[in-house]
Tab-separated table of C-alpha atoms in Angstrom:
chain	number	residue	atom	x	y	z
P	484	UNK	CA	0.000	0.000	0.000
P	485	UNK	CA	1.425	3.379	-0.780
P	486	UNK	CA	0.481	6.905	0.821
P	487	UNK	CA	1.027	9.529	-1.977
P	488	UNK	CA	-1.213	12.368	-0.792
P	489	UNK	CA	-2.329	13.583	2.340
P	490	UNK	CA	-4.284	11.532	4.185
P	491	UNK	CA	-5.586	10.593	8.432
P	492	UNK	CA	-5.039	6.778	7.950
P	493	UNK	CA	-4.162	3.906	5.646
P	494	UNK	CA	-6.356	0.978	5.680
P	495	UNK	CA	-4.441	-2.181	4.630
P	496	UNK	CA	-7.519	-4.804	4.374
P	497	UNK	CA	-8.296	-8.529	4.131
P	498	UNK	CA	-4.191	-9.006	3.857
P	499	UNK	CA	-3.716	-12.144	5.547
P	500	UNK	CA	-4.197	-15.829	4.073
P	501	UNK	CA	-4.357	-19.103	5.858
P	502	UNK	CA	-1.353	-19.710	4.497
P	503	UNK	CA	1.160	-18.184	7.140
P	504	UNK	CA	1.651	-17.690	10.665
P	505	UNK	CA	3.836	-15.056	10.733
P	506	UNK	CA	3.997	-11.993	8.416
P	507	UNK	CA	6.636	-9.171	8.246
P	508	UNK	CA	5.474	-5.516	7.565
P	509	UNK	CA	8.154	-2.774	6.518
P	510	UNK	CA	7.146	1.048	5.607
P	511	UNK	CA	9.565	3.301	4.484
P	512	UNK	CA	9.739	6.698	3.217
P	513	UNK	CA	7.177	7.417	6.323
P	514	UNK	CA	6.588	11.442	6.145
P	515	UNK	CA	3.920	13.365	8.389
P	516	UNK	CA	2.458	17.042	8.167
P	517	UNK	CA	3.627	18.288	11.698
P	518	UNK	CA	5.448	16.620	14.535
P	519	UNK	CA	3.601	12.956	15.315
P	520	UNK	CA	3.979	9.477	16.209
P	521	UNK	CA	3.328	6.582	13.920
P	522	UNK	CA	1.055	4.143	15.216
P	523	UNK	CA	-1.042	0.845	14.215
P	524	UNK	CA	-4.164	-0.557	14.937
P	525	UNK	CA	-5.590	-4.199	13.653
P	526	UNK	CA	-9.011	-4.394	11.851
P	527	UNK	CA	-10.898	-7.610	13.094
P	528	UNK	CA	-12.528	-10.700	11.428
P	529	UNK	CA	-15.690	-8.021	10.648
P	530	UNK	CA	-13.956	-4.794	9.416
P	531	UNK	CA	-14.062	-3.098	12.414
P	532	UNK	CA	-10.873	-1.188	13.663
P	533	UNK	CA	-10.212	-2.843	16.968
P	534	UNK	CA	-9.626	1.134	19.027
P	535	UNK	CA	-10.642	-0.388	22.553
P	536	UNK	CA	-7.503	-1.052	24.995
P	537	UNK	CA	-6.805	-4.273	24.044
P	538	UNK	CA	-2.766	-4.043	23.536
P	539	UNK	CA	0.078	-4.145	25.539
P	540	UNK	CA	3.317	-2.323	24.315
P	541	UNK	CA	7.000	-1.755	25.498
P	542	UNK	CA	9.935	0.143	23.630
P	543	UNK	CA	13.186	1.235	24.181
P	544	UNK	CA	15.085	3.732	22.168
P	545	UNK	CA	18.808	5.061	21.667
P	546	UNK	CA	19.594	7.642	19.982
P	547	UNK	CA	22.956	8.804	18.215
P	548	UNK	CA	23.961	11.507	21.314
P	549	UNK	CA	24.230	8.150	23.634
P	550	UNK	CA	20.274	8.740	25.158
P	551	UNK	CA	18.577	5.696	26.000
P	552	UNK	CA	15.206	4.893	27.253
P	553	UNK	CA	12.442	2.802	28.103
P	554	UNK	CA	8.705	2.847	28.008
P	555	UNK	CA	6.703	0.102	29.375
P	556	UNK	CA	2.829	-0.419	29.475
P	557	UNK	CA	1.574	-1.724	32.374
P	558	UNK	CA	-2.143	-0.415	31.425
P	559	UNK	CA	-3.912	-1.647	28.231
P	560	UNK	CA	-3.330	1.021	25.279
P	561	UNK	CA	-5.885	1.845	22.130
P	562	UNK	CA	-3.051	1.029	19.467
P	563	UNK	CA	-0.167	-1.756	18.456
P	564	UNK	CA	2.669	-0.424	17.405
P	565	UNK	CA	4.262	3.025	18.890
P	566	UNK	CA	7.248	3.232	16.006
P	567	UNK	CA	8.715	6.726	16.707
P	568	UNK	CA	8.191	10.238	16.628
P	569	UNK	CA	8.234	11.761	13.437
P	570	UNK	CA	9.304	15.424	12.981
P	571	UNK	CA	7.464	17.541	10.124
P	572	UNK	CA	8.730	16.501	6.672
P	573	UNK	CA	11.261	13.963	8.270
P	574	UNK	CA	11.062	10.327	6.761
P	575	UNK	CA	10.791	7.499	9.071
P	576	UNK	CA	10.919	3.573	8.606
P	577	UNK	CA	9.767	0.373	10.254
P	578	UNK	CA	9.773	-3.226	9.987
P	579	UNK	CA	8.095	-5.543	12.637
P	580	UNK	CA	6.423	-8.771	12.910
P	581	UNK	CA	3.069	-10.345	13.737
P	582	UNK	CA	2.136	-13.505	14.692
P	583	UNK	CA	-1.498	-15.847	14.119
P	584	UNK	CA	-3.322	-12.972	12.790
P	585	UNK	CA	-6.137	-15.313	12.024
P	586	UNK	CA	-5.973	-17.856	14.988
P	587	UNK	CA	-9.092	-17.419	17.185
P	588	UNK	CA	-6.715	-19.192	20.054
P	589	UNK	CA	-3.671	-17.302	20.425
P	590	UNK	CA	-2.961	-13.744	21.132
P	591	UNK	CA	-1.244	-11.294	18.294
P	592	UNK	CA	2.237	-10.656	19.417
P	593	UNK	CA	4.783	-7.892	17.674
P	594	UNK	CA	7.582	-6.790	17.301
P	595	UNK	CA	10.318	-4.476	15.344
P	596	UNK	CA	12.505	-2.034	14.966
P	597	UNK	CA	11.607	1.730	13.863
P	598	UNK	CA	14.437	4.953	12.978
P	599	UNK	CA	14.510	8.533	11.871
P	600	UNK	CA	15.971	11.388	12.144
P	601	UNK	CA	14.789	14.387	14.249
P	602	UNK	CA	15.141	17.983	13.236
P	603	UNK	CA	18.202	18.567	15.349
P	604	UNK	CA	20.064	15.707	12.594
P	605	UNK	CA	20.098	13.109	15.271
P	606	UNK	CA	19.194	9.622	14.416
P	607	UNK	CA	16.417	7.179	16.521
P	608	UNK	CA	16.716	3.984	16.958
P	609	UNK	CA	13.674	2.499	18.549
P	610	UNK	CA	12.527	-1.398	19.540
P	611	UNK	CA	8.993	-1.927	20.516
P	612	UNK	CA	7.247	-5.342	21.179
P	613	UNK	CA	4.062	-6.034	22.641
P	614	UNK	CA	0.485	-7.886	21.888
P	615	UNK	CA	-2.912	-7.940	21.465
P	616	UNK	CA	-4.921	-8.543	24.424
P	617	UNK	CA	-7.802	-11.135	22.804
P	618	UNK	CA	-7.053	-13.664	20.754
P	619	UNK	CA	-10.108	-12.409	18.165
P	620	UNK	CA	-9.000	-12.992	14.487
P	621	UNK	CA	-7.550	-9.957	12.735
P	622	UNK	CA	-8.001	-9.409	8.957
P	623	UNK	CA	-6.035	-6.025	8.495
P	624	UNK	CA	-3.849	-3.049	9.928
P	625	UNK	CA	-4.736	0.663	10.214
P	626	UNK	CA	-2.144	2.765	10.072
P	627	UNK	CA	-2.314	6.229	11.558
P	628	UNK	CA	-0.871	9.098	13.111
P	629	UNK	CA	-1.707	12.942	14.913
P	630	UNK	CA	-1.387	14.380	11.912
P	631	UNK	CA	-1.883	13.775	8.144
P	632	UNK	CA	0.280	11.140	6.412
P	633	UNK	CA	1.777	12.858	3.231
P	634	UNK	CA	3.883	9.916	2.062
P	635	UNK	CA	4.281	6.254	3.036
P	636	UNK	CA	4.875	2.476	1.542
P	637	UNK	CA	3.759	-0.582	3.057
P	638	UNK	CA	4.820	-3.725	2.470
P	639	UNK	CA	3.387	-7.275	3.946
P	640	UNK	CA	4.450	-10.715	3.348
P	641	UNK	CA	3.981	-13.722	4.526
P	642	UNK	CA	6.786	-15.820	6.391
P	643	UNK	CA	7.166	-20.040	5.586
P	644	UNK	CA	7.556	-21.372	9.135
């Protein structure tokens, strides 16, 4: 899926197959309107986006200048995947993976690795991992932001396990 004008949120629907239990996702060339954070959210077995705290999250991030943190969710969150915050017109990337989007048994775990640069030139690396709280079938990913999305590719495949 590919983000060439300005828009909330990217739907990426009815994307996984029976075929594989694991899928990796990778977006490049990420690029918001102002100063946001990247984030997903899964669309269920009926179409609905799934925006009810049902995900658990933790990252940790260096940067460049030697800074390093964690963040840790003890509480249930509305979204999957915190990637990193995006300055205005700086590109970002991701790649991650998720697990048994489809099972009805298991819960949807993730995980990846996200960069950019910030407008002072220094570089992000950030990890995040995490899952989704019900083990509900998903059939999709939302992706979506605080501001617009002006440019963005997505890329899913399916992983032989």
């Amino acid at each position: 899926a590919t983000v060439s004008s300005s828009v909330s949120s990217l739907n990426m629907d009815n994307i996984f197959t029976s075929d594989y239990d694991l899928y990796m996702i990778q977006a490049f060339n990420i690029t918001h309107a102002g100063n946001a954070q990247g984030n997903m959210r899964v669309i269920d077995s009926s179409g609905s986006l799934v925006t009810a705290s049902e995900y658990q999250t933790v990252r940790q991030y260096v940067n460049q200048a030697g800074n390093t943190g964690v963040t840790d969710s003890n509480a249930s969150q509305d979204r999957m995947i915190t990637q990193y915050d995006n300055d205005s017109g700086r590109q970002g990337s991701f790649w991650g993976f998720l697990s048994s989007p489809l099972s009805t048994s298991y819960v949807k775990h993730f995980y990846g690795e996200s960069g950019v640069t910030d407008s002072s030139n220094i570089r992000f690396t950030r990890f995040f991992a995490g899952y989704k709280t019900s083990g509900t079938a998903i059939r999709g990913l939302n992706y979506f932001s605080g501001t617009n999305v002006t440019n963005a590719e997505f890329r899913i495949y399916g992983v032989a396990t």
